[in-house]
JSON list of C-alpha atoms in Angstrom, two decimals:
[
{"chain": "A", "resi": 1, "resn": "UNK", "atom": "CA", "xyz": [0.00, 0.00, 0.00]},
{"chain": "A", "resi": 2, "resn": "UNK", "atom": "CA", "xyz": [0.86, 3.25, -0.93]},
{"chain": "A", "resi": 3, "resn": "UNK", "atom": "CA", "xyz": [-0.79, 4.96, 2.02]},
{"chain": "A", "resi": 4, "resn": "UNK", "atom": "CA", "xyz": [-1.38, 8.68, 1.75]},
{"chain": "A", "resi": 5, "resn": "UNK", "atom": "CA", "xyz": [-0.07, 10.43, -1.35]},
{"chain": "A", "resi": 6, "resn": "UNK", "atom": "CA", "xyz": [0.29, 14.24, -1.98]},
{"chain": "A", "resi": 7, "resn": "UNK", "atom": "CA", "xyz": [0.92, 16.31, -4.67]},
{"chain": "A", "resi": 8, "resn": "UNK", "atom": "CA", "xyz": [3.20, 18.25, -5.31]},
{"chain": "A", "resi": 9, "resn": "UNK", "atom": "CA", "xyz": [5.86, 18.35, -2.44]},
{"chain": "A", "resi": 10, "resn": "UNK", "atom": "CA", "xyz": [6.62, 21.74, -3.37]},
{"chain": "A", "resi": 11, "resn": "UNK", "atom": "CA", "xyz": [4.69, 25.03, -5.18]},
{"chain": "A", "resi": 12, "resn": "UNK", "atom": "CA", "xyz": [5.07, 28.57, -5.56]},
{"chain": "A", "resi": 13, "resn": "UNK", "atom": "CA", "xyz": [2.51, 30.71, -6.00]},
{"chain": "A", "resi": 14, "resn": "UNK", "atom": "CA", "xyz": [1.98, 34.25, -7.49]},
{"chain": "A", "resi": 15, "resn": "UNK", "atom": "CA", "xyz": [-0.86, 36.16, -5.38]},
{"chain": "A", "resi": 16, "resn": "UNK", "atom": "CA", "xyz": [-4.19, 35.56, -7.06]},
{"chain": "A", "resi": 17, "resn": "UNK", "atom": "CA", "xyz": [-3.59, 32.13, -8.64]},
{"chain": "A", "resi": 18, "resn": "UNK", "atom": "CA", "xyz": [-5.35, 29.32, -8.11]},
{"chain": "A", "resi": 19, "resn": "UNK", "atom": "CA", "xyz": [-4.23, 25.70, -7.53]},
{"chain": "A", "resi": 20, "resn": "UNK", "atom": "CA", "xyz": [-5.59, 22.08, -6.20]},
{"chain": "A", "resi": 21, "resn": "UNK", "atom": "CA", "xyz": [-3.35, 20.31, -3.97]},
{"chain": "A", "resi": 22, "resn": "UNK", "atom": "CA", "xyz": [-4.17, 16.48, -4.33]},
{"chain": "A", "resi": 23, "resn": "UNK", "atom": "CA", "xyz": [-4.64, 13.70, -2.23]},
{"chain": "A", "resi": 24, "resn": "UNK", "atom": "CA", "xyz": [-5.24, 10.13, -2.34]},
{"chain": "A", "resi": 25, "resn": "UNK", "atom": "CA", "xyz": [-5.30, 7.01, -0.01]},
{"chain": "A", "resi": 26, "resn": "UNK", "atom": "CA", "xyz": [-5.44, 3.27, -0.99]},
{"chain": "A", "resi": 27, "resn": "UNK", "atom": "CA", "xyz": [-6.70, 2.23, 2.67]},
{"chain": "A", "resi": 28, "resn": "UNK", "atom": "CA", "xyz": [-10.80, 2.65, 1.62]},
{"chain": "A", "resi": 29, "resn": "UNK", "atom": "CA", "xyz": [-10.49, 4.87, 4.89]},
{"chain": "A", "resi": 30, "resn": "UNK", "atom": "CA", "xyz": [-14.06, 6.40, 5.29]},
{"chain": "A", "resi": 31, "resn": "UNK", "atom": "CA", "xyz": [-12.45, 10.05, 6.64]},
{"chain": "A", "resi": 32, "resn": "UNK", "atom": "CA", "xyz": [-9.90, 12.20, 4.73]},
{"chain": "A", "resi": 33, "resn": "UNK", "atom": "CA", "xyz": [-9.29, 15.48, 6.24]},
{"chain": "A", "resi": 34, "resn": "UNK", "atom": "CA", "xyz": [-6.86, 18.54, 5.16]},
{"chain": "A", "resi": 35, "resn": "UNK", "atom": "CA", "xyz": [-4.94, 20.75, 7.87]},
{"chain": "A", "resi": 36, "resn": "UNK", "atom": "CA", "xyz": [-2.15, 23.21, 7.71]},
{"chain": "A", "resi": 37, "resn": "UNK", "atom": "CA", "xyz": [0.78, 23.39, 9.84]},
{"chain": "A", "resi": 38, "resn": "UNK", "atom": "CA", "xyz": [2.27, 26.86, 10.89]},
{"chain": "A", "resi": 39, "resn": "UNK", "atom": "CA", "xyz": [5.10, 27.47, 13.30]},
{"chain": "A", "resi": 40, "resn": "UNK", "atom": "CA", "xyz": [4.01, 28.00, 16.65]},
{"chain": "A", "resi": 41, "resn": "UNK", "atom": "CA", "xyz": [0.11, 26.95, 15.81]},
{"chain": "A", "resi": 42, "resn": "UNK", "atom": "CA", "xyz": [0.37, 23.07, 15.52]},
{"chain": "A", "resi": 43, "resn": "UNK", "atom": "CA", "xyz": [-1.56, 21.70, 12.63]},
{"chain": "A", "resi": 44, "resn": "UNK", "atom": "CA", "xyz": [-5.37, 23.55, 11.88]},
{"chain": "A", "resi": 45, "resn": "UNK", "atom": "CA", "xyz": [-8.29, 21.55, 10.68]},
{"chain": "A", "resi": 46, "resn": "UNK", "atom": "CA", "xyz": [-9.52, 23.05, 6.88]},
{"chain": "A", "resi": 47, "resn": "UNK", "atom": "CA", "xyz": [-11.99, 21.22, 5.82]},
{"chain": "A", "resi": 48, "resn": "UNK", "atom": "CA", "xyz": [-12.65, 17.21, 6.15]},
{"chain": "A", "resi": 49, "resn": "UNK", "atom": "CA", "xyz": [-14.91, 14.39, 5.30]},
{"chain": "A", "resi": 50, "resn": "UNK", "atom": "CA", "xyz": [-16.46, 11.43, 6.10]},
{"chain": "A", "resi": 51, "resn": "UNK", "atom": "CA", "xyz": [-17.39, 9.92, 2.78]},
{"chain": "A", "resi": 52, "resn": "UNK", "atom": "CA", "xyz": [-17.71, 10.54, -0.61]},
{"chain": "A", "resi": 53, "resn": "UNK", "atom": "CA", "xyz": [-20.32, 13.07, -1.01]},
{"chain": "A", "resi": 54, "resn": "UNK", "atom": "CA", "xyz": [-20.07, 14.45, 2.03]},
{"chain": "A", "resi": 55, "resn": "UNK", "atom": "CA", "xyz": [-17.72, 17.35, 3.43]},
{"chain": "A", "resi": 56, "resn": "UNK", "atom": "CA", "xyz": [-17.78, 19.97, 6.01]},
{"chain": "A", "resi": 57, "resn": "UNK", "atom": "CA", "xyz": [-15.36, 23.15, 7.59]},
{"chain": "A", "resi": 58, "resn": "UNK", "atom": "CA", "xyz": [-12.83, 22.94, 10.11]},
{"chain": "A", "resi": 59, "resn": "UNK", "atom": "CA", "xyz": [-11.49, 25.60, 11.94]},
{"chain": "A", "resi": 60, "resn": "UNK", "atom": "CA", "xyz": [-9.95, 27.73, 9.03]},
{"chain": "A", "resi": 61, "resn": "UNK", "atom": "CA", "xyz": [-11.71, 27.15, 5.91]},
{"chain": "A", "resi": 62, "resn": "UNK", "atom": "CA", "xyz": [-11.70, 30.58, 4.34]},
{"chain": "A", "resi": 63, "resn": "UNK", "atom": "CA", "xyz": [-10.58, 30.56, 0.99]},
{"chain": "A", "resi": 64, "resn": "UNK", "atom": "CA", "xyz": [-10.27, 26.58, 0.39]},
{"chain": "A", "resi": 65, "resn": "UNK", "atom": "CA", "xyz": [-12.52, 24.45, -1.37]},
{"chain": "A", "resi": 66, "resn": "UNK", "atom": "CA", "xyz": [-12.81, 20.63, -1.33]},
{"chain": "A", "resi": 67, "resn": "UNK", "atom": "CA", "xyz": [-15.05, 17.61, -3.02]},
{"chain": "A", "resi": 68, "resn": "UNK", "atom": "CA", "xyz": [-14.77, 14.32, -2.63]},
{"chain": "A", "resi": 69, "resn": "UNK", "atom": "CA", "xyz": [-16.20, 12.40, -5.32]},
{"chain": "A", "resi": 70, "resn": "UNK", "atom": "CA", "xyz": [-14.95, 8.78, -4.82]},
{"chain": "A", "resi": 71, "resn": "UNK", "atom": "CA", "xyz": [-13.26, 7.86, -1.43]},
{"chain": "A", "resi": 72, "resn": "UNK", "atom": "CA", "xyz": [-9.74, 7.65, -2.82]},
{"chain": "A", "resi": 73, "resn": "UNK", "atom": "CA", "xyz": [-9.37, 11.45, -3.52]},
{"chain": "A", "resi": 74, "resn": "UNK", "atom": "CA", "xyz": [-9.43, 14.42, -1.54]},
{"chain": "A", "resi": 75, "resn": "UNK", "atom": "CA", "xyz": [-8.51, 17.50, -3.24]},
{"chain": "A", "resi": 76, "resn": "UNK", "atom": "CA", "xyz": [-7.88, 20.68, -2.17]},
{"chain": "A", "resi": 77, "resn": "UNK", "atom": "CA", "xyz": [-8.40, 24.00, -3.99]},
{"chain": "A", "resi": 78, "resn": "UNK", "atom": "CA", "xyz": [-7.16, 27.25, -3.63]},
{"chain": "A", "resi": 79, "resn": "UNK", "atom": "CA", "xyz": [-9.19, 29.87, -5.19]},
{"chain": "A", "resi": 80, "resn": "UNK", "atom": "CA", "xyz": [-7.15, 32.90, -5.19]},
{"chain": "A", "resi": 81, "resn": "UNK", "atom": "CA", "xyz": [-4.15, 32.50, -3.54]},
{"chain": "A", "resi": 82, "resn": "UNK", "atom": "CA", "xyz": [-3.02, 34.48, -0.68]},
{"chain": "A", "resi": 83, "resn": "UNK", "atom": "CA", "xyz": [0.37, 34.88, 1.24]},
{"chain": "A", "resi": 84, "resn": "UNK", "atom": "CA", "xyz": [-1.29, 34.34, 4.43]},
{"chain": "A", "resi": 85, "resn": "UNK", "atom": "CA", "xyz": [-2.07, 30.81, 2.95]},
{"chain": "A", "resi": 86, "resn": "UNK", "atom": "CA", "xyz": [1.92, 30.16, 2.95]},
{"chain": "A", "resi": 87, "resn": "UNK", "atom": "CA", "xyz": [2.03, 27.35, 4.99]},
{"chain": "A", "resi": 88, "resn": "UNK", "atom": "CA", "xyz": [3.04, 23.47, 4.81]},
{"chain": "A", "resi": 89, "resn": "UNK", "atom": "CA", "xyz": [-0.01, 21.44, 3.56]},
{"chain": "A", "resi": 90, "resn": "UNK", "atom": "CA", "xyz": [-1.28, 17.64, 5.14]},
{"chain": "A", "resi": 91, "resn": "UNK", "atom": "CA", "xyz": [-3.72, 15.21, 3.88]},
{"chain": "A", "resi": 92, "resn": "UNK", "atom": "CA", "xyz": [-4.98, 12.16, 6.59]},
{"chain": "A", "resi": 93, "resn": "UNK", "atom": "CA", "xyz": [-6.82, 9.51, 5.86]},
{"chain": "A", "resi": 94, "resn": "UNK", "atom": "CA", "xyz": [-8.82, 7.04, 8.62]},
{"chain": "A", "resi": 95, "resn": "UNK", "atom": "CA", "xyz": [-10.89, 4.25, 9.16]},
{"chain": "A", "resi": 96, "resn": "UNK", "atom": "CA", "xyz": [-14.59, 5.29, 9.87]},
{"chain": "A", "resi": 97, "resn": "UNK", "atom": "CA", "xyz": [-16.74, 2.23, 11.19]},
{"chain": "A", "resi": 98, "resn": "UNK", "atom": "CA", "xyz": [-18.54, 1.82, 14.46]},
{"chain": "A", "resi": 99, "resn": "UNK", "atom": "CA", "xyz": [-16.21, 3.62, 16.76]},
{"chain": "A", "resi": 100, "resn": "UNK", "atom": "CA", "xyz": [-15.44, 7.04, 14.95]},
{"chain": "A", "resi": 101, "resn": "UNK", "atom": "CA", "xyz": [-12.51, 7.90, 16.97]},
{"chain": "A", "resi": 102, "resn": "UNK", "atom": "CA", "xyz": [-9.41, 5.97, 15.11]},
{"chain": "A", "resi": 103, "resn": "UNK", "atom": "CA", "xyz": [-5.97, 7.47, 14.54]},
{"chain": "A", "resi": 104, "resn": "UNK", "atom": "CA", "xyz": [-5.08, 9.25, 11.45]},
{"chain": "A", "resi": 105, "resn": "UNK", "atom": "CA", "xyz": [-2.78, 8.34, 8.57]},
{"chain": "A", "resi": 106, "resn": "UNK", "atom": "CA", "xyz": [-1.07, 11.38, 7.46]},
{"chain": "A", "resi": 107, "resn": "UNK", "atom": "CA", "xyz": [0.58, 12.24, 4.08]},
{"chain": "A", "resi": 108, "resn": "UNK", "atom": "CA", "xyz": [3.94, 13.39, 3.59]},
{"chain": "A", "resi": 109, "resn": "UNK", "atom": "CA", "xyz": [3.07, 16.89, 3.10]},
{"chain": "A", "resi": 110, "resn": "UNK", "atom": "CA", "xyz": [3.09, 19.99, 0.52]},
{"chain": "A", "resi": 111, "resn": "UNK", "atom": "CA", "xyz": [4.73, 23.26, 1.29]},
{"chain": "A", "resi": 112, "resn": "UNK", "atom": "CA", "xyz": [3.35, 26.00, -0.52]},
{"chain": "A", "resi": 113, "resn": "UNK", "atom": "CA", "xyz": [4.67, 29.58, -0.74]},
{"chain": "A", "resi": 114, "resn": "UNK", "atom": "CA", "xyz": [2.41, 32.52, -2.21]},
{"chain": "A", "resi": 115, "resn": "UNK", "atom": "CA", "xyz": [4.41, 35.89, -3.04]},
{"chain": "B", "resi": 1, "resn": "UNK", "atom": "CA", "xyz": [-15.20, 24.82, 22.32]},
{"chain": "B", "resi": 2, "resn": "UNK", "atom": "CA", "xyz": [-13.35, 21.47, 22.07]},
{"chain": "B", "resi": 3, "resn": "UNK", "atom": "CA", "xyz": [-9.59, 21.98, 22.55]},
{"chain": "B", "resi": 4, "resn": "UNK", "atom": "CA", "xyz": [-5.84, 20.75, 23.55]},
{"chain": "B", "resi": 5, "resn": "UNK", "atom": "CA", "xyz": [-3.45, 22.73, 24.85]},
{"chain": "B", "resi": 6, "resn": "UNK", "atom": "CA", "xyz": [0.65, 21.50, 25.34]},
{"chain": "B", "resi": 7, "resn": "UNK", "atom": "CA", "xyz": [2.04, 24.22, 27.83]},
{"chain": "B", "resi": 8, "resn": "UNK", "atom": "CA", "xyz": [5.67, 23.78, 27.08]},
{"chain": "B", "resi": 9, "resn": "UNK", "atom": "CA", "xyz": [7.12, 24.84, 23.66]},
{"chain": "B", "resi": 10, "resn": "UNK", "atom": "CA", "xyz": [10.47, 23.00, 24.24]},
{"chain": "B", "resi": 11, "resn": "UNK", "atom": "CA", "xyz": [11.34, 20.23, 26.44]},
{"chain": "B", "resi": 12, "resn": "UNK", "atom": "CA", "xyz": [14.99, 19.29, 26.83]},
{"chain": "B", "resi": 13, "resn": "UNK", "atom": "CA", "xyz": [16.30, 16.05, 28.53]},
{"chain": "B", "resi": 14, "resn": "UNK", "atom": "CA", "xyz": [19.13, 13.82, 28.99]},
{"chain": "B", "resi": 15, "resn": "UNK", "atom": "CA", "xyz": [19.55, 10.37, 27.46]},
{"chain": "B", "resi": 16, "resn": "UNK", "atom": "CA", "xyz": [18.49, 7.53, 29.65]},
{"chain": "B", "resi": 17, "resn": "UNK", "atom": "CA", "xyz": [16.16, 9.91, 31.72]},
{"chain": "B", "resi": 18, "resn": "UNK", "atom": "CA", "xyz": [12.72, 9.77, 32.07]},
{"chain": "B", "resi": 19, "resn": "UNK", "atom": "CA", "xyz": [11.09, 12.46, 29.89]},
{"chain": "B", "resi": 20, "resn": "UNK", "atom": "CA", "xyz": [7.16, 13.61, 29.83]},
{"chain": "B", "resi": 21, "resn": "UNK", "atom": "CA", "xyz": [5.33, 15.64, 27.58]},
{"chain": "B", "resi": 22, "resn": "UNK", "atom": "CA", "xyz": [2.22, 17.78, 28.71]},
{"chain": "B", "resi": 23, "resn": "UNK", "atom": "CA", "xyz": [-1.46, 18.02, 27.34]},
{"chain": "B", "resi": 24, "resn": "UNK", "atom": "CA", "xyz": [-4.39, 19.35, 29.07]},
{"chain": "B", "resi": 25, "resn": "UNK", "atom": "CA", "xyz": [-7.78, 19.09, 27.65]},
{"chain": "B", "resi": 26, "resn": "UNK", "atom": "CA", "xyz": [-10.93, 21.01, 27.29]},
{"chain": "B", "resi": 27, "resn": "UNK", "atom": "CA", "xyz": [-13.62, 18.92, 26.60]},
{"chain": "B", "resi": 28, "resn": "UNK", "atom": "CA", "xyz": [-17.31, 18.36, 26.99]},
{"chain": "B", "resi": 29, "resn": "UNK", "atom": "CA", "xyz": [-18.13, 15.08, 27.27]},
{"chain": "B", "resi": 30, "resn": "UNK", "atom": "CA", "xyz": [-16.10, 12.08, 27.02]},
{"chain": "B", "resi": 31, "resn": "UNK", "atom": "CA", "xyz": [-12.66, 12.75, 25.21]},
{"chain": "B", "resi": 32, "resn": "UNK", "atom": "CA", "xyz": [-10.80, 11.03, 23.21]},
{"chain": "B", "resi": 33, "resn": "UNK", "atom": "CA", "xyz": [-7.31, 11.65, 23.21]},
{"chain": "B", "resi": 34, "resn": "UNK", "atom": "CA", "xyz": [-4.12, 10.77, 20.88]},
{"chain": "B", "resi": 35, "resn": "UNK", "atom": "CA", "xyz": [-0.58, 11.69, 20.55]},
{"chain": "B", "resi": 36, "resn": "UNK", "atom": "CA", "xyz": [0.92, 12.00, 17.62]},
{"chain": "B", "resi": 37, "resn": "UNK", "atom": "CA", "xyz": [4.53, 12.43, 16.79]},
{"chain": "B", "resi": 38, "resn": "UNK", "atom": "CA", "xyz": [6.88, 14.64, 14.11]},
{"chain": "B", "resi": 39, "resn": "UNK", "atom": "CA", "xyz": [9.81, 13.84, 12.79]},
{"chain": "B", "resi": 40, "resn": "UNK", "atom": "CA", "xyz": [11.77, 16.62, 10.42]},
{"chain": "B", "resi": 41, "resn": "UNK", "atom": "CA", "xyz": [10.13, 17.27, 6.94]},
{"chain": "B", "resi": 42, "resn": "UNK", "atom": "CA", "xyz": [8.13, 14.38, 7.47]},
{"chain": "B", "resi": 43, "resn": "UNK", "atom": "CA", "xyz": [4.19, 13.55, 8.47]},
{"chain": "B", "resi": 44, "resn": "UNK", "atom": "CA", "xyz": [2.86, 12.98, 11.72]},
{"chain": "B", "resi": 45, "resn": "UNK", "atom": "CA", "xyz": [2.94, 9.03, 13.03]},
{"chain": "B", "resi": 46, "resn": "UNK", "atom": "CA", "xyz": [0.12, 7.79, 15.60]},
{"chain": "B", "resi": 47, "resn": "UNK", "atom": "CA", "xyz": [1.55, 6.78, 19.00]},
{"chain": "B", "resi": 48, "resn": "UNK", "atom": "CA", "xyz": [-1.21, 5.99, 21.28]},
{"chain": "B", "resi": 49, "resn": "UNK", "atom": "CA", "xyz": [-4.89, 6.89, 21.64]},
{"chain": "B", "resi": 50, "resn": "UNK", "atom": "CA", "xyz": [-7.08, 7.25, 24.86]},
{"chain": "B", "resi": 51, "resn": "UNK", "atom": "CA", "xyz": [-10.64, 6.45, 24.25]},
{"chain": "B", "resi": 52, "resn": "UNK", "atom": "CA", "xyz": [-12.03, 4.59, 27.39]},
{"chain": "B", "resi": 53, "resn": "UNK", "atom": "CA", "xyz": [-10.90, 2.32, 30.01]},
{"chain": "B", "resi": 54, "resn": "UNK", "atom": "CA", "xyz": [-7.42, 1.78, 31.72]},
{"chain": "B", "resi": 55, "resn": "UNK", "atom": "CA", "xyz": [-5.93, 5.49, 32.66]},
{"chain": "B", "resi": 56, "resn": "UNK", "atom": "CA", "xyz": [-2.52, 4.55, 31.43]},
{"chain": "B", "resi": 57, "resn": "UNK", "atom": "CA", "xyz": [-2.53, 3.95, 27.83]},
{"chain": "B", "resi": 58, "resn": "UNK", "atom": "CA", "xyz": [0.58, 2.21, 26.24]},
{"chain": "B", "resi": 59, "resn": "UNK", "atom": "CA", "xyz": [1.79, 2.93, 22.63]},
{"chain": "B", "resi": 60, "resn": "UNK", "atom": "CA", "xyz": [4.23, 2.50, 20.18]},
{"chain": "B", "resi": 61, "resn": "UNK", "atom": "CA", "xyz": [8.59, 3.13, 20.41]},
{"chain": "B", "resi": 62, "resn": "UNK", "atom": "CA", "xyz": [8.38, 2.78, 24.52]},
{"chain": "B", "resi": 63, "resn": "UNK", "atom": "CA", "xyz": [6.01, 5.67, 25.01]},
{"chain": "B", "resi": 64, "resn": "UNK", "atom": "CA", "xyz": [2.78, 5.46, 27.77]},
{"chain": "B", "resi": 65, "resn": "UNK", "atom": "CA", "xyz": [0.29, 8.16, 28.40]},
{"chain": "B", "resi": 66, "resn": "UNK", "atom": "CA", "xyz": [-1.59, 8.74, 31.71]},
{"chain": "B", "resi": 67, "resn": "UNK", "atom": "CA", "xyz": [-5.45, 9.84, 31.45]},
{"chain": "B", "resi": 68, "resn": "UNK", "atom": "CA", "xyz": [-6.46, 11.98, 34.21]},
{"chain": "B", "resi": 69, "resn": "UNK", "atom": "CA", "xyz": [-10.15, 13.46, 34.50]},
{"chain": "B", "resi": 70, "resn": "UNK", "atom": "CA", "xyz": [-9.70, 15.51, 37.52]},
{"chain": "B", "resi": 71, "resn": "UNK", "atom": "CA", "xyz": [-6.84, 17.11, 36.01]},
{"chain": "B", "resi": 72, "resn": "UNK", "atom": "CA", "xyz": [-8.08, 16.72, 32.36]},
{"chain": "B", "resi": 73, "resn": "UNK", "atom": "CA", "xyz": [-4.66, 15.64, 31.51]},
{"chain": "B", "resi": 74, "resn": "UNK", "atom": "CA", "xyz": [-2.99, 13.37, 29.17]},
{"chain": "B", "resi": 75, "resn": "UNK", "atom": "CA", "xyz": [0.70, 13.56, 29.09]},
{"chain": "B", "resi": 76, "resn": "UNK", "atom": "CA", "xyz": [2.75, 11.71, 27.62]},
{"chain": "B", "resi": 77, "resn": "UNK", "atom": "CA", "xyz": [5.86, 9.88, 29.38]},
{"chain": "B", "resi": 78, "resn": "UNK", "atom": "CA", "xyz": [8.88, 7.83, 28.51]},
{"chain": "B", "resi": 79, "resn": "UNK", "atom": "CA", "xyz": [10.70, 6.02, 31.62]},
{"chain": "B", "resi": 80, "resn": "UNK", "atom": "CA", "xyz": [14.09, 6.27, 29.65]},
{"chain": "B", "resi": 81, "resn": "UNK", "atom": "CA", "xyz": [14.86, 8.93, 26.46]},
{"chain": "B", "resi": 82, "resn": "UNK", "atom": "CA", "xyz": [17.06, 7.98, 23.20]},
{"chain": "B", "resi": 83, "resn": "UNK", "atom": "CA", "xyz": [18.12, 10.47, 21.42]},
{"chain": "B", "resi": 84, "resn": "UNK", "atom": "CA", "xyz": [16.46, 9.25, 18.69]},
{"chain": "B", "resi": 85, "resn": "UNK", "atom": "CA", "xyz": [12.93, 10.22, 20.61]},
{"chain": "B", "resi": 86, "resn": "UNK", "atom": "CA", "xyz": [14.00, 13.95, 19.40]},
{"chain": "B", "resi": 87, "resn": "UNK", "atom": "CA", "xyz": [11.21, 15.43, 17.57]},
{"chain": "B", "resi": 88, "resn": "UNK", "atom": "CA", "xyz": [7.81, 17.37, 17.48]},
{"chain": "B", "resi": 89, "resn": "UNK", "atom": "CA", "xyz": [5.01, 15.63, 19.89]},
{"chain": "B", "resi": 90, "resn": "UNK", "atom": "CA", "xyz": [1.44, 16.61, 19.02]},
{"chain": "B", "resi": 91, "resn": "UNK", "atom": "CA", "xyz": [-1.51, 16.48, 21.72]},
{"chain": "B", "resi": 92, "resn": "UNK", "atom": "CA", "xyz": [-4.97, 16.17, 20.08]},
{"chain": "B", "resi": 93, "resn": "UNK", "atom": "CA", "xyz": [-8.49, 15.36, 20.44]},
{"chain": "B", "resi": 94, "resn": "UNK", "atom": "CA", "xyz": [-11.72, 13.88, 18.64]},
{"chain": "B", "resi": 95, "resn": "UNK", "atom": "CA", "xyz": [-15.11, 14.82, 19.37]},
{"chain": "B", "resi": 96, "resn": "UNK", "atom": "CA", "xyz": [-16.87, 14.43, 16.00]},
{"chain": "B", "resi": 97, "resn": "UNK", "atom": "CA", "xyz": [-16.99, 11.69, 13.22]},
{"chain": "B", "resi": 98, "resn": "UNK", "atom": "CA", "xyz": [-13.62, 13.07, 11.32]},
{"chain": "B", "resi": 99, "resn": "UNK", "atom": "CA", "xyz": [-13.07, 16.10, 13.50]},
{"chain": "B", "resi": 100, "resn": "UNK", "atom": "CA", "xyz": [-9.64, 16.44, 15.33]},
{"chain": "B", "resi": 101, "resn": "UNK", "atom": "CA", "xyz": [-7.78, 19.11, 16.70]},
{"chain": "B", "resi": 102, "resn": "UNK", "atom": "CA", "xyz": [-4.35, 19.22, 17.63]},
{"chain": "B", "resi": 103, "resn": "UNK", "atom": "CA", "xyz": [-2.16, 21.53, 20.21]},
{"chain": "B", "resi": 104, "resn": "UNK", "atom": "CA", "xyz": [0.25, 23.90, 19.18]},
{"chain": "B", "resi": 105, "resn": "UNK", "atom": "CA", "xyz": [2.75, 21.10, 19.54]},
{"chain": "B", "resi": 106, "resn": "UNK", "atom": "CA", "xyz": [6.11, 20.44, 21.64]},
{"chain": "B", "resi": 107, "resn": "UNK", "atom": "CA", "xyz": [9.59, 20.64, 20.83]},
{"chain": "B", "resi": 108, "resn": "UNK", "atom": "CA", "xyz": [11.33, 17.51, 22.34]},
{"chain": "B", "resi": 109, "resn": "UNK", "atom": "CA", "xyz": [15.34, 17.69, 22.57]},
{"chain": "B", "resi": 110, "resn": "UNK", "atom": "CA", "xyz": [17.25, 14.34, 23.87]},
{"chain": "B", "resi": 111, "resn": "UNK", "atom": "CA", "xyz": [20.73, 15.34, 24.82]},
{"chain": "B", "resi": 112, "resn": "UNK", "atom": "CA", "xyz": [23.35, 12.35, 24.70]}
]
């Protein structure tokens, strides 16, 4: 198993673009969820989900967008990019079921810089 | 509001020592409770979860965590540190399907 892929590992961004950071998992985990990590702040909840079809906000989902058509994929949009959305990106991935509370699988990250 | 907090930005140690990690939780209802760990340019890595039961919960590499509900506490301990243990230790909690929130995080230094 692959686990929890991201892509890409790296992006620059001019103010004002727009870009989808992507995600997948090969574990048929029920729950994805996206967070960024900023020094000093520990990792924020954006938005997450816990099925296909279904999504809702975290803490700081201003200016992010997500879907999740099959269960595989979770990608993230940017709509107009922002330096205050400089930040290093992770996708996680768990196991739904009966008891809801099961540890997450995280990805390996994407750090994104907006100019 | 449903939260962790990790007092200490930095803790230092020495090799062999015993080392422990602080959360403190905010909470209503029962929690449930995880540590997670950070190694440099690198995801986070489950070590142990509290969800019911036993107060100490045991997890992966050597590390425990005591539960404490008069205290809502969870910290994390280690009866002897490697240097290897060195790394960024995440406090966080679950209290909806998919929902988790982590604390700010805690620098952990083991000095040979």
């Amino acid at each position: 198993n692959a686990g929890v892929t991201q892509t890409p590992k790296f992006q620059v961004l001019k103010t004002g673009q727009s870009m989808t950071l992507q995600c997948a998992q090969d574990m048929n985990h029920e729950y994805m969820s996206w967070y960024r990590q900023d020094p000093g702040m520990g990792l924020r909840l954006i938005h997450y989900s816990v099925g296909a079809g279904i999504t809702d906000q975290g803490e700081v989902p201003n200016g992010y967008n997500v879907s999740r058509s099959t269960t595989e994929d979770f990608p993230l949009r940017l709509l107009s990019a922002a330096p205050s959305q400089t930040s290093v990106y992770f996708c996680a991935s768990s196991y739904g079921g009966a008891s809801s509370y099961n540890e997450q699988f995280f990805g390996p990250g994407t750090r994104l810089t907006v100019l | 509001a449903q939260s962790v907090a990790q007092p200490e930005d930095q803790v230092n140690v020495a090799e062999g020592n015993p080392l422990t990690v602080k959360c403190t939780y905010s909470v209503s209802g029962n929690p449930y409770l995880f540590w997670y760990v950070q190694y440099p340019n690198r995801g986070l890595q489950f070590l142990l979860k509290y969800i019911t039961g036993d107060n100490l919960v045991k997890g992966s590499y050597g590390f425990e965590a005591e539960f404490n509900k008069s205290q809502t506490s969870f910290h994390l301990k280690k009866p002897s540190a490697l240097v290897s243990d060195s790394a960024l230790y995440f406090c966080a909690v679950s209290f909806l399907k998919g929902d988790m929130r982590f604390g700010a995080g805690t620098r952990l230094t083991v000095k040979p």
